Backbone as numpy.savetxt, mean C-alpha at the origin, in Angstrom:
# Nx Ny Nz CAx CAy CAz Cx Cy Cz
-14.33 -21.32 15.36 -15.15 -20.14 15.36 -14.27 -18.88 15.36
-13.19 -18.91 16.12 -12.30 -17.74 16.19 -11.68 -17.44 14.82
-11.30 -18.47 14.10 -10.73 -18.30 12.77 -11.77 -17.66 11.85
-13.01 -18.11 11.93 -14.08 -17.54 11.11 -14.31 -16.07 11.44
-14.29 -15.73 12.68 -14.47 -14.33 13.11 -13.33 -13.47 12.57
-12.11 -13.97 12.67 -10.96 -13.22 12.14 -11.07 -13.05 10.63
-11.51 -14.08 9.94 -11.66 -13.99 8.48 -12.73 -12.96 8.12
-13.83 -12.96 8.84 -14.89 -11.97 8.58 -14.41 -10.56 8.88
-13.63 -10.39 9.93 -13.06 -9.07 10.24 -12.15 -8.60 9.11
-11.34 -9.50 8.60 -10.44 -9.16 7.50 -11.22 -8.74 6.26
-12.25 -9.50 5.91 -13.06 -9.17 4.74 -13.76 -7.83 4.94
-14.25 -7.57 6.13 -14.91 -6.30 6.42 -13.95 -5.14 6.25
-12.73 -5.27 6.78 -11.74 -4.21 6.61 -11.37 -4.03 5.14
-11.24 -5.13 4.43 -10.90 -5.07 3.00 -11.97 -4.30 2.24
-13.23 -4.62 2.50 -14.32 -3.94 1.80 -14.38 -2.45 2.17
-14.09 -2.14 3.41 -14.18 -0.75 3.88 -13.01 0.11 3.41
-11.82 -0.48 3.31 -10.62 0.32 3.09 -10.00 0.18 1.70
-10.23 -0.90 1.02 -9.49 -1.20 -0.21 -9.69 -0.14 -1.29
-10.91 0.28 -1.54 -11.15 1.21 -2.64 -10.36 2.51 -2.44
-10.41 3.07 -1.24 -9.69 4.31 -0.97 -8.18 4.14 -1.01
-7.69 3.06 -0.42 -6.24 2.87 -0.40 -5.71 2.52 -1.79
-6.49 1.77 -2.58 -6.07 1.47 -3.95 -6.02 2.74 -4.79
-7.01 3.61 -4.62 -7.03 4.87 -5.38 -5.85 5.75 -5.00
-5.54 5.82 -3.70 -4.40 6.63 -3.25 -3.09 6.05 -3.77
-2.98 4.72 -3.75 -1.77 4.07 -4.26 -1.60 4.34 -5.75
-2.69 4.22 -6.51 -2.62 4.48 -7.95 -2.24 5.93 -8.23
-2.77 6.85 -7.45 -2.43 8.27 -7.64 -0.95 8.52 -7.37
-0.43 7.92 -6.30 1.01 8.08 -6.01 1.86 7.49 -7.12
1.47 6.31 -7.60 2.24 5.66 -8.67 2.17 6.46 -9.96
1.02 7.01 -10.29 0.88 7.82 -11.50 1.83 9.00 -11.45
1.88 9.65 -10.30 2.79 10.79 -10.13 4.25 10.34 -10.18
4.56 9.29 -9.46 5.93 8.80 -9.37 6.46 8.32 -10.72
5.63 7.61 -11.47 6.07 7.01 -12.72 5.82 7.91 -13.93
4.99 8.92 -13.75 4.69 9.82 -14.87 3.87 9.16 -15.96
2.97 8.26 -15.56 2.13 7.57 -16.54 0.84 7.12 -15.89
-0.16 6.87 -16.71 -1.44 6.34 -16.23 -1.47 4.84 -16.48
-2.37 4.18 -15.77 -2.58 2.75 -15.96 -3.36 2.19 -14.80
-3.69 0.93 -14.87 -4.36 0.28 -13.76 -3.35 0.09 -12.62
-3.85 -0.18 -11.45 -2.96 -0.39 -10.31 -2.00 -1.55 -10.57
-2.50 -2.61 -11.18 -1.65 -3.76 -11.50 -0.55 -3.35 -12.48
-0.93 -2.62 -13.53 0.06 -2.19 -14.52 1.10 -1.26 -13.90
0.64 -0.31 -13.10 1.56 0.64 -12.48 2.53 -0.07 -11.54
2.04 -1.03 -10.77 2.93 -1.77 -9.88 3.92 -2.62 -10.66
3.50 -3.14 -11.80 4.42 -3.92 -12.64 5.53 -3.03 -13.17
5.17 -1.82 -13.62 6.17 -0.88 -14.12 7.11 -0.48 -12.98
6.56 -0.21 -11.81 7.39 0.14 -10.65 8.39 -0.98 -10.37
7.92 -2.20 -10.31 8.81 -3.33 -10.03 9.89 -3.46 -11.09
9.51 -3.30 -12.35 10.50 -3.39 -13.44 11.55 -2.29 -13.32
11.11 -1.08 -13.02 12.06 0.03 -12.92 12.99 -0.10 -11.72
12.48 -0.64 -10.63 13.34 -0.89 -9.47 14.33 -2.01 -9.81
13.83 -3.06 -10.43 14.68 -4.20 -10.76 15.81 -3.82 -11.72
15.54 -2.92 -12.67 16.61 -2.57 -13.62 17.40 -1.34 -13.19
17.14 -0.85 -11.98 17.95 0.23 -11.44 17.53 1.64 -11.81
16.44 1.79 -12.55 15.96 3.13 -12.89 15.47 3.89 -11.67
14.91 3.18 -10.71 14.41 3.77 -9.47 15.07 3.10 -8.29
15.37 3.88 -7.26 15.86 3.33 -6.00 15.39 4.25 -4.88
15.80 3.97 -3.66 15.31 4.73 -2.52 15.73 6.20 -2.53
16.64 6.56 -3.40 17.00 7.98 -3.55 16.05 8.69 -4.50
15.21 7.95 -5.20 14.24 8.54 -6.12 13.20 9.30 -5.31
13.03 10.59 -5.59 12.04 11.38 -4.84 10.65 10.75 -4.90
10.07 10.55 -3.74 8.72 10.02 -3.64 8.62 8.53 -3.50
9.65 7.78 -3.86 9.55 6.32 -3.82 9.44 5.80 -2.39
10.31 6.24 -1.54 10.30 5.77 -0.15 8.96 6.09 0.52
8.45 7.29 0.31 7.16 7.68 0.91 6.03 6.83 0.33
6.07 6.58 -0.96 5.05 5.73 -1.58 5.07 4.33 -0.95
6.24 3.75 -0.82 6.35 2.41 -0.25 5.85 2.37 1.19
6.18 3.41 1.94 5.74 3.47 3.35 4.23 3.59 3.43
3.64 4.49 2.64 2.19 4.67 2.67 1.46 3.42 2.21
2.00 2.74 1.22 1.39 1.50 0.74 1.46 0.42 1.82
2.58 0.34 2.50 2.74 -0.63 3.59 1.72 -0.37 4.70
1.58 0.89 5.10 0.62 1.23 6.15 -0.81 0.90 5.73
-1.14 1.16 4.48 -2.48 0.85 3.99 -2.75 -0.65 4.01
-1.74 -1.43 3.63 -1.91 -2.89 3.65 -2.04 -3.41 5.08
-1.26 -2.84 5.99 -1.35 -3.25 7.40 -2.70 -2.89 8.01
-3.28 -1.78 7.58 -4.59 -1.38 8.09 -5.64 -2.45 7.81
-5.47 -3.15 6.71 -6.39 -4.22 6.35 -5.96 -5.54 6.99
-4.72 -5.91 6.78 -4.25 -7.25 7.16 -3.92 -7.43 8.64
-3.28 -6.43 9.24 -2.78 -6.56 10.61 -2.93 -5.26 11.40
-4.15 -4.75 11.59 -4.31 -3.46 12.26 -3.89 -3.48 13.73
-3.71 -4.64 14.30 -3.27 -4.72 15.69 -1.77 -4.95 15.83
-1.07 -4.97 14.72 0.39 -5.12 14.72 0.99 -3.95 15.50
1.83 -4.24 16.46 2.33 -3.22 17.39 3.01 -2.05 16.69
3.85 -2.33 15.72 4.55 -1.25 15.02 3.58 -0.38 14.22
2.57 -1.00 13.65 1.56 -0.24 12.91 0.80 0.68 13.87
0.37 0.13 15.00 -0.36 0.93 15.97 0.49 2.09 16.48
1.74 1.85 16.72 2.65 2.89 17.19 2.78 4.00 16.14
2.93 3.62 14.89 3.05 4.59 13.80 1.77 5.42 13.69
0.63 4.79 13.81 -0.65 5.50 13.70 -0.86 6.46 14.88
-0.38 6.07 16.05 -0.49 6.95 17.22 0.38 8.18 17.07
1.51 8.05 16.37 2.43 9.18 16.17 1.87 10.17 15.16
0.97 9.75 14.30 0.41 10.65 13.28 -0.68 11.48 13.81
């Protein structure tokens, strides 16, 4: 029963948060990459550019994008994660 409750909580958070966080992620990627596309396409381009050395952590906006994306994913998957909660309290 506990596993089922946790799964339902996860699905509820996904439904409540995914649309907004996906839109914010796509907007950051569009700005960072200088191109439009679906979230999947933009993430594929980001991965390719990082892999071939075009982008790295010195690239303006990349580190912030990765951090914001991580926080958004944690809000859905692990909102009780201690480091996530600490980060949210600092904001």
